[in-house]
């Protein structure tokens, strides 16, 4: 269907939905109602219906069900419209995509257009974006550019984690323990302690474990296990209604195996896994290990002076230790191009490659100063300043697997970023029905990249500097069709500063120019049947200018950053909840995202023609033209269904059934198209059956995640063999949870 027809059709659907929703909203009242959903897209808590942004909020019960299998943040993929999350680094370095807009870059300094904000602090480097989810009040997915109010690099949207806060005067907490397949365990808990009438503390802990469950048939190594621990301590100081200080300290320690790459798992000429594929077996002969230590803290101060509230948010994030080593070729032996007389496999292995990446140090500092009005009149405003600084030293290692794993190459590089911004926004209640909002932001970025050490055969490359400024902003209007139904329109511009691509032997430092996105959105939000139902539906379009893309070559796993002149995306998103009865709750959400690269002359290197089947036209150098291709990891269809049914058992007890199922359609793994490197559709489900008593104070349950044990490749290595990596296996287990 042409884009113009789709836009017209979806607009017609939206208009019809508005009138249908308005009619449904007038139904007779009922006793049971859905609880209110709050979002903080404009840096203050508001009813989701009143905020002119496409947003989804995942709440504690849902997050608890997802976490039973000791999952990491990748479990959020497909749990909200237009959201995908994947990683080629396992439990660290998650890559977020919203509306198909993200970045597949896997290097130390990778920049992403989707920002992760954890307790009001921007987590910029991808290695700290994997901080675990535990003791959360909610997760907000804010789609489209959010650059007016939030940190930096947010043209794609924001995933926002909100921790449960300390409560004054309350002694309470909870503990949750789960255990399942492969000795997968998760121990989570929190305790809230009143210190005085003005002070309260909340300590939250998490410990996750999985045994090694994959065995290398080549080396005998046991793989895919991990121990992941995290803690968070919060102190709340509130001596009066006019002042509040919230202080946060947190840390994480991970030990386990790196992402397991598996050689030649794709059937040539097809994206199907090879016949007889066994996820419990691998064939690597290189060393595999991963360790990470992160820590940080923040101070969030709020002072009210009559009609104006002042905010100061100071944050620090650091990494003291990161090292991840893996067998990149995914197989064993020296390979056909090195010594064809010796055994190698499985399948065709041209040569052996074993590398590691590390971070010698990472320091990130952020400071936000913001003021907001609290007038009783129709006009209110916000304004402030934001400063961002980080200093990252990244390490890259090469090893000689056949030579006993000896170090054969090393480099140490450094990137420093300085960024500051000034921002302001207005909210004007023009009439009883019409609310108007507008925001503007000026951002200035400066980066430097230096080679600190270069222990390789090739000459050391040259570093670089880059700087740039941009004015971005948004305008929106919300019209109350009835008390229960709102229509909104929003236009926004987002910006991402220039990025460096780290060098490798034979590949210099590359620089991608800044990118800009213009987004347009129309939507409807409605409370239905006296708040027994809730509906949000929107259509959008995006134009991305000079999009930064990551190109990797077939005979080298090196990264080169490039810019596409233009990319386009458009689609529609739906969120729906229904309280069928007091005991049955149903949720449905989904999205359609159509993305396309628009650059007639842009071509990239591909895998070797004797390895994979490239379907794009080629230039004289054998590079593939990528004009017209979908963006990598951009699924056209994403959907999620969830339901909970409870059977009261008397005296505050309940037998309950909970299930959720997520679907995403096929995705391209790389910029170019080939028959093999297209991820198959993925359909995963979870089930939880439990019994709670004493009004929910205690709960015992059994569960499964990926209940059907569907195994799919979720990514690949663009190398001279058909190497890929897969999703998590089925986990069946039991959970006990107690509140006190």
XYZ file of C-alpha atoms in Angstrom, residues 8-602:
595
model
C -5.237 8.534 4.658
C -6.605 5.184 5.819
C -5.097 5.390 9.276
C -6.313 8.978 9.670
C -9.819 7.820 8.785
C -9.488 5.042 11.351
C -8.369 7.565 13.960
C -11.333 9.869 13.252
C -13.801 6.985 13.372
C -12.134 5.696 16.536
C -12.602 9.099 18.129
C -16.366 9.076 17.582
C -16.688 5.421 18.559
C -14.661 6.051 21.708
C -16.783 9.094 22.532
C -19.922 7.012 22.225
C -18.534 4.125 24.252
C -17.356 6.497 26.942
C -20.954 7.459 27.667
C -21.932 3.942 28.774
C -23.448 3.435 32.206
C -21.020 3.449 35.148
C -19.778 0.253 36.765
C -18.270 -0.555 40.138
C -14.837 -1.820 39.029
C -12.497 0.626 37.305
C -8.988 0.601 35.896
C -6.482 2.398 38.073
C -5.054 5.664 36.751
C -1.876 5.617 34.635
C 0.633 8.395 35.223
C 3.405 9.461 32.820
C 6.185 12.017 33.205
C 6.805 12.922 29.562
C 6.761 16.624 30.504
C 8.823 16.065 33.681
C 5.766 16.144 35.911
C 3.303 13.412 36.752
C 0.146 13.608 34.620
C -2.699 11.333 33.649
C -1.576 9.545 30.488
C -4.771 10.614 28.709
C -3.846 14.291 29.026
C -0.301 14.029 27.649
C 0.090 14.635 23.872
C 2.740 11.934 23.448
C 2.469 8.325 22.330
C 3.367 6.495 25.558
C 3.067 3.077 27.165
C 3.504 2.421 30.894
C 4.548 -1.037 32.142
C 3.608 -1.450 35.781
C 5.021 -3.572 38.641
C 2.829 -6.668 38.253
C 3.749 -7.002 34.583
C 7.443 -6.352 35.276
C 7.393 -8.961 38.052
C 6.057 -11.592 35.655
C 8.767 -10.766 33.123
C 11.558 -10.969 35.699
C 10.810 -14.449 37.040
C 13.286 -16.018 34.581
C 16.152 -13.733 35.707
C 15.853 -11.781 32.469
C 17.670 -8.548 31.597
C 16.357 -5.417 29.869
C 16.111 -7.228 26.512
C 12.917 -8.815 27.848
C 11.163 -5.491 27.113
C 11.339 -6.205 23.361
C 7.815 -6.357 22.002
C 6.207 -5.518 25.341
C 5.205 -2.048 24.140
C 4.202 -0.837 20.672
C 7.153 -0.117 18.343
C 9.750 -1.206 20.937
C 12.571 -3.608 20.112
C 15.645 -4.370 22.233
C 18.566 -6.596 21.239
C 22.270 -7.031 21.897
C 25.313 -8.735 20.444
C 26.993 -8.374 23.860
C 24.551 -10.417 25.952
C 23.374 -8.900 29.239
C 25.362 -5.715 28.656
C 25.107 -3.168 25.856
C 21.384 -3.347 24.994
C 20.376 -1.564 21.806
C 16.940 0.067 21.874
C 14.767 0.746 18.820
C 11.528 2.729 18.754
C 9.463 2.876 15.553
C 12.312 1.026 13.817
C 14.704 3.865 14.652
C 17.866 2.777 16.477
C 21.519 1.941 15.953
C 23.195 -1.451 15.497
C 26.669 -0.100 16.381
C 28.427 -2.477 18.807
C 31.551 -0.422 19.544
C 32.621 1.110 22.859
C 31.482 4.618 21.959
C 28.253 3.778 20.148
C 25.592 6.489 20.233
C 21.895 5.632 20.163
C 18.882 7.735 19.145
C 16.748 6.088 21.855
C 17.732 7.297 25.305
C 17.528 5.344 28.557
C 16.664 7.502 31.573
C 16.978 5.781 34.965
C 15.639 7.779 37.926
C 15.941 11.033 35.958
C 19.578 10.365 34.959
C 20.459 9.823 31.300
C 22.452 6.608 30.775
C 24.348 7.522 27.628
C 26.947 4.800 27.115
C 25.379 1.500 26.070
C 27.405 -0.452 28.658
C 25.544 1.230 31.522
C 22.156 0.960 29.783
C 22.007 -2.697 30.810
C 21.616 -1.848 34.527
C 19.051 -4.376 35.805
C 15.359 -3.739 36.349
C 14.321 -4.290 39.975
C 12.081 -2.652 42.573
C 10.551 -0.373 39.954
C 7.393 1.693 40.216
C 7.021 1.725 36.415
C 8.708 1.696 33.023
C 7.596 4.377 30.573
C 8.124 4.073 26.826
C 7.844 7.537 25.274
C 7.811 7.351 21.486
C 9.061 10.030 19.111
C 11.539 12.872 19.766
C 11.674 13.896 23.445
C 14.551 16.331 23.113
C 12.936 19.363 24.750
C 12.767 18.007 28.295
C 15.201 15.084 28.369
C 19.008 14.896 28.311
C 20.633 14.324 24.952
C 20.366 12.056 21.923
C 16.626 11.430 22.188
C 15.343 11.783 18.573
C 13.897 8.262 18.639
C 12.290 8.397 22.067
C 12.933 7.550 25.702
C 12.709 4.393 27.789
C 12.326 5.650 31.350
C 12.821 3.525 34.475
C 11.252 4.861 37.689
C 12.395 3.187 40.919
C 10.026 2.748 43.856
C 10.787 5.683 46.149
C 11.306 5.733 49.917
C 8.202 6.507 51.971
C 8.325 8.596 55.137
C 7.080 6.902 58.305
C 6.611 3.438 56.765
C 8.318 0.175 57.707
C 7.638 -2.106 54.773
C 9.216 -4.144 52.043
C 9.074 -7.331 50.051
C 11.132 -10.370 49.068
C 10.814 -12.498 45.935
C 12.596 -15.748 45.099
C 12.283 -17.741 41.878
C 14.029 -20.878 40.635
C 13.768 -22.686 37.312
C 15.360 -24.500 34.393
C 19.180 -24.437 34.164
C 19.250 -23.492 37.874
C 17.984 -20.054 36.838
C 17.309 -18.075 39.985
C 16.319 -14.552 40.859
C 16.343 -13.141 44.382
C 14.912 -9.654 44.690
C 13.862 -7.586 47.641
C 13.507 -4.145 49.156
C 13.064 -2.674 52.598
C 11.768 0.780 53.462
C 13.047 2.155 56.772
C 11.819 5.317 58.528
C 14.826 7.063 60.054
C 13.002 10.060 61.524
C 10.006 12.197 60.721
C 12.060 13.859 57.951
C 14.200 10.965 56.696
C 13.461 7.594 55.107
C 15.652 5.013 53.392
C 14.928 2.297 50.848
C 17.425 -0.482 50.140
C 16.793 -2.632 47.045
C 18.751 -5.770 46.137
C 18.888 -8.158 43.184
C 20.823 -11.384 42.592
C 20.360 -13.382 39.368
C 22.025 -16.626 38.374
C 21.971 -19.189 35.597
C 24.119 -22.290 35.260
C 26.133 -22.860 32.110
C 23.779 -24.799 29.839
C 25.677 -24.897 26.519
C 28.699 -27.135 25.933
C 31.297 -26.505 23.219
C 31.819 -29.724 21.310
C 35.246 -28.449 20.245
C 36.799 -27.319 23.542
C 34.519 -28.712 26.231
C 33.822 -25.228 27.613
C 30.592 -24.728 29.553
C 28.847 -21.530 28.433
C 25.894 -19.135 28.778
C 25.840 -18.975 32.587
C 26.027 -15.781 34.649
C 25.911 -14.200 38.090
C 24.447 -10.698 38.039
C 24.021 -8.667 41.228
C 22.849 -5.105 41.792
C 21.857 -2.875 44.685
C 20.340 0.552 45.130
C 20.159 2.682 48.268
C 17.890 5.719 48.331
C 17.609 8.334 51.054
C 14.671 10.736 51.170
C 14.882 13.967 53.152
C 11.672 15.991 53.388
C 11.741 18.474 56.267
C 8.819 20.489 54.893
C 6.347 20.695 52.040
C 8.689 23.181 50.349
C 11.865 21.084 50.134
C 12.721 17.512 49.218
C 16.026 15.779 48.629
C 16.255 12.305 47.121
C 19.716 10.723 47.134
C 20.547 7.566 45.204
C 23.590 5.248 45.193
C 23.713 2.073 43.120
C 26.124 -0.550 41.793
C 26.221 -3.676 39.629
C 28.582 -6.663 39.359
C 28.294 -9.153 36.478
C 30.360 -12.277 35.855
C 29.519 -14.745 33.137
C 30.095 -15.627 29.527
C 30.047 -13.263 26.578
C 27.508 -13.509 23.778
C 27.832 -16.963 22.267
C 28.377 -16.818 18.509
C 27.514 -19.980 16.571
C 29.121 -20.631 13.183
C 27.031 -21.585 10.132
C 23.697 -21.903 11.901
C 21.763 -20.569 8.875
C 20.785 -22.851 6.024
C 22.429 -21.422 2.848
C 19.875 -19.600 0.723
C 17.455 -19.430 3.645
C 17.042 -17.747 7.024
C 16.016 -21.058 8.597
C 18.289 -22.643 11.186
C 20.212 -25.631 9.866
C 18.648 -29.054 10.192
C 19.406 -30.649 13.519
C 20.347 -27.382 15.205
C 20.766 -27.980 18.950
C 20.820 -24.894 21.158
C 22.613 -26.860 23.898
C 25.676 -27.324 21.709
C 28.301 -24.949 20.301
C 31.649 -25.454 18.529
C 33.898 -22.616 19.615
C 37.573 -23.142 20.446
C 38.386 -19.641 21.727
C 38.149 -18.350 25.271
C 34.847 -16.846 26.404
C 34.318 -14.579 29.422
C 32.539 -11.398 30.455
C 32.765 -9.208 33.545
C 31.385 -5.769 34.342
C 31.372 -3.479 37.374
C 29.350 -0.263 37.317
C 28.426 2.224 40.025
C 26.767 5.598 40.318
C 24.829 8.057 42.352
C 22.518 11.035 42.110
C 21.069 13.900 44.113
C 17.601 15.123 43.140
C 16.703 18.311 45.003
C 13.322 20.049 44.787
C 12.541 23.428 46.327
C 9.156 25.160 46.094
C 8.823 28.899 46.501
C 5.217 29.877 46.121
C 4.279 29.594 42.476
C 7.671 28.278 41.279
C 9.431 24.986 41.926
C 13.179 24.616 41.400
C 14.885 21.306 40.569
C 18.550 20.370 40.706
C 19.433 16.882 39.441
C 23.064 15.839 39.714
C 24.220 12.444 38.470
C 27.386 10.392 38.183
C 27.851 7.011 36.482
C 31.077 5.051 36.254
C 32.588 1.784 35.068
C 35.680 0.501 36.830
C 35.910 -2.849 35.062
C 34.613 -4.214 31.787
C 36.081 -7.049 29.734
C 34.290 -9.275 27.250
C 36.097 -11.895 25.165
C 34.596 -14.176 22.567
C 35.214 -16.458 19.610
C 33.946 -14.245 16.784
C 34.143 -16.848 14.023
C 31.926 -19.112 16.120
C 33.722 -22.316 15.121
C 36.957 -24.246 15.575
C 40.227 -24.714 13.733
C 42.578 -22.382 11.862
C 40.240 -22.264 8.875
C 40.369 -23.001 5.153
C 42.366 -19.870 4.255
C 45.068 -20.626 6.848
C 45.594 -24.385 6.892
C 43.073 -26.419 4.891
C 44.874 -29.648 5.848
C 43.688 -29.315 9.456
C 40.090 -29.882 10.604
C 37.805 -26.891 10.986
C 34.082 -26.352 11.319
C 31.213 -26.580 11.646
C 30.819 -25.803 7.967
C 33.105 -23.389 6.150
C 35.436 -21.401 8.439
C 37.817 -19.140 6.445
C 40.056 -18.199 9.392
C 39.989 -18.007 13.153
C 39.093 -14.759 14.914
C 39.060 -14.191 18.665
C 38.746 -10.696 20.108
C 37.880 -8.861 23.289
C 36.608 -5.435 24.158
C 37.112 -3.591 27.393
C 36.625 -0.332 29.199
C 39.574 0.841 31.222
C 37.513 3.635 32.735
C 34.240 5.465 32.217
C 33.111 8.594 34.027
C 29.822 10.328 33.214
C 28.649 13.493 34.961
C 25.321 15.247 34.382
C 23.741 18.323 35.903
C 20.271 19.702 35.320
C 18.843 22.924 36.735
C 15.162 23.429 36.029
C 12.398 25.747 37.194
C 8.687 25.237 36.662
C 5.659 27.346 37.438
C 2.612 26.200 39.404
C 0.167 28.951 38.538
C -3.567 28.527 38.971
C -4.100 30.373 35.694
C -4.129 28.945 32.173
C -0.415 29.546 31.420
C 2.470 27.592 32.945
C 6.102 27.211 31.927
C 9.323 25.283 32.494
C 12.894 26.223 31.710
C 16.408 25.208 32.548
C 19.971 24.262 31.717
C 21.525 20.840 31.175
C 25.192 19.792 31.166
C 26.643 16.428 30.118
C 30.241 15.219 30.298
C 31.758 11.807 29.821
C 35.280 10.460 29.506
C 35.611 6.896 28.225
C 38.758 4.867 27.631
C 38.086 1.789 25.523
C 40.327 -1.206 24.903
C 40.401 -3.636 21.991
C 42.278 -6.958 22.018
C 43.066 -9.558 19.342
C 44.079 -13.127 20.228
C 45.709 -16.009 18.377
C 43.360 -18.886 19.141
C 45.506 -21.482 17.359
C 48.607 -20.135 19.130
C 47.174 -20.893 22.550
C 45.202 -17.667 22.891
C 48.236 -15.368 22.939
C 47.613 -11.630 22.640
C 48.321 -10.557 19.040
C 47.089 -6.961 19.004
C 45.937 -4.235 21.371
C 44.809 -0.630 21.278
C 43.598 1.896 23.814
C 41.462 4.822 22.681
C 39.683 7.666 24.428
C 36.566 9.694 23.724
C 35.561 12.794 25.653
C 32.178 14.481 25.261
C 31.068 17.890 26.465
C 27.477 18.907 25.857
C 25.239 21.623 27.228
C 21.706 22.717 26.502
C 19.186 25.405 27.382
C 15.498 24.567 27.172
C 12.068 26.054 27.810
C 8.454 25.008 27.381
C 4.991 26.530 27.709
C 1.630 24.955 28.535
C -1.408 27.117 27.779
C -4.978 26.056 28.545
C -6.523 28.154 25.782
C -10.095 27.064 26.466
C -11.791 24.523 28.679
C -11.326 21.992 25.882
C -8.109 23.056 24.162
C -4.622 22.740 25.669
C -1.576 23.997 23.751
C 2.067 23.120 24.472
C 5.353 24.158 22.917
C 9.010 23.645 23.722
C 12.399 24.723 22.406
C 15.941 23.547 23.107
C 19.418 24.668 22.076
C 22.082 21.958 22.250
C 25.833 22.222 21.728
C 28.015 19.081 21.502
C 31.779 18.738 21.392
C 33.715 15.457 21.128
C 37.360 14.500 20.881
C 38.790 11.111 19.957
C 42.403 10.110 20.666
C 44.625 7.067 20.168
C 46.420 6.465 23.473
C 48.164 3.179 22.603
C 48.482 1.199 19.357
C 50.244 -2.182 19.595
C 49.543 -3.476 16.110
C 51.444 -4.096 12.873
C 49.698 -1.241 11.070
C 50.468 2.438 11.581
C 48.366 4.137 14.257
C 45.424 6.104 12.851
C 44.750 9.751 13.552
C 42.175 10.875 16.114
C 39.758 13.709 15.598
C 37.506 16.439 16.956
C 33.952 17.370 16.165
C 31.447 19.920 17.413
C 27.971 21.087 16.484
C 24.874 22.913 17.660
C 21.187 22.532 16.952
C 17.851 24.089 17.872
C 15.085 21.536 18.371
C 11.611 21.607 19.852
C 8.001 20.511 19.677
C 4.474 21.890 19.467
C 1.288 20.054 20.367
C -2.418 20.546 20.880
C -4.883 18.467 22.894
C -8.624 18.823 22.356
C -11.089 17.317 24.841
C -13.833 15.887 22.685
C -15.617 14.829 25.883
C -14.539 14.484 29.505
C -13.321 10.978 28.646
C -11.909 11.408 25.120
C -8.949 13.537 24.017
C -7.603 14.119 20.531
C -4.038 15.363 20.094
C -1.577 16.424 17.427
C 2.168 16.821 17.862
C 5.108 17.932 15.734
C 8.634 17.526 17.067
C 12.232 17.809 15.942
C 15.019 15.713 17.485
C 18.787 15.791 17.123
C 21.756 13.467 17.623
C 25.282 14.829 17.571
C 28.166 13.543 15.488
C 29.657 10.136 16.365
C 33.088 8.544 16.063
C 33.675 5.031 14.778
C 36.720 3.509 16.543
C 39.569 2.367 14.275
C 40.736 -1.160 13.572
C 43.612 -2.523 11.468
C 43.219 -1.068 7.993
C 40.180 1.008 8.950
C 40.652 4.636 10.067
C 38.616 6.581 12.572
C 35.304 7.386 10.878
C 32.945 10.222 11.732
C 29.205 10.315 11.178
C 27.674 13.774 10.817
C 24.824 14.891 13.116
C 21.350 13.654 12.276
C 17.997 15.397 12.586
C 14.514 13.897 12.707
C 11.174 15.608 12.101
C 8.190 13.744 13.516
C 4.448 14.287 13.116
C 1.813 12.495 15.156
C -1.991 12.397 15.480
C -3.688 10.435 18.233
C -6.663 9.724 20.412
C -6.747 8.756 24.079
C -9.935 7.712 25.803
C -11.328 6.265 29.006
C -14.142 3.876 28.088
C -17.135 2.471 29.914
C -16.664 4.598 33.026
C -12.923 3.712 33.125
C -13.422 -0.013 32.708
C -11.568 0.398 29.421
C -8.694 2.528 28.162
C -7.686 3.231 24.552
C -4.778 5.043 22.924
C -4.239 5.077 19.169
C -1.924 7.177 17.026
C -0.505 7.497 13.541
C 2.883 9.072 12.874
C 5.453 9.842 10.211
C 9.189 10.593 10.551
C 11.780 12.066 8.224
C 15.374 11.455 9.319
C 18.027 13.618 7.684
C 21.650 12.429 7.571
C 20.876 9.319 9.589
C 23.928 7.751 11.189
C 24.258 4.114 10.135
C 26.691 1.351 11.071
C 28.291 -0.596 8.230
C 30.335 -3.753 8.783
C 32.244 -5.567 6.066
C 32.195 -9.235 5.119
C 35.898 -10.033 5.494
C 36.416 -7.737 8.488
C 34.397 -7.265 11.627
C 35.365 -3.578 11.650
C 32.805 -0.813 12.001
C 32.489 2.171 9.708
C 30.002 4.938 10.400
C 28.171 6.404 7.419
C 25.307 8.820 6.840
C 22.254 8.191 4.708
C 20.909 11.349 3.098
C 17.449 10.502 4.331
C 15.354 7.786 5.955
C 11.600 7.711 6.334
C 9.225 5.926 8.656
C 5.500 5.948 9.215
C 3.036 3.773 11.053
C 0.361 3.369 13.675
C 0.292 2.304 17.341
C -2.427 0.950 19.626
C -2.727 0.494 23.389
C -5.915 -1.018 24.805
C -6.878 -2.230 28.278
C -10.183 -3.652 29.443
C -11.406 -4.653 32.879
C -13.918 -7.254 31.727
C -14.976 -7.891 35.312
C -13.519 -7.318 38.749
C -11.545 -10.538 38.275
C -10.589 -10.447 34.572
C -8.234 -7.904 33.039
C -7.195 -7.882 29.384
C -4.549 -5.894 27.523
C -3.702 -5.601 23.855
C -1.147 -3.412 22.139
C 0.591 -3.362 18.796
C 2.207 -1.323 16.083
C 2.892 -1.119 12.371
C 6.216 0.496 11.415
C 7.347 0.978 7.817
C 10.921 2.238 7.458
C 12.973 2.951 4.338
C 16.459 4.253 3.569
C 16.417 6.980 0.924
C 19.867 7.426 -0.640
C 20.244 6.294 -4.247
C 24.054 6.241 -4.273
C 24.739 4.699 -0.862
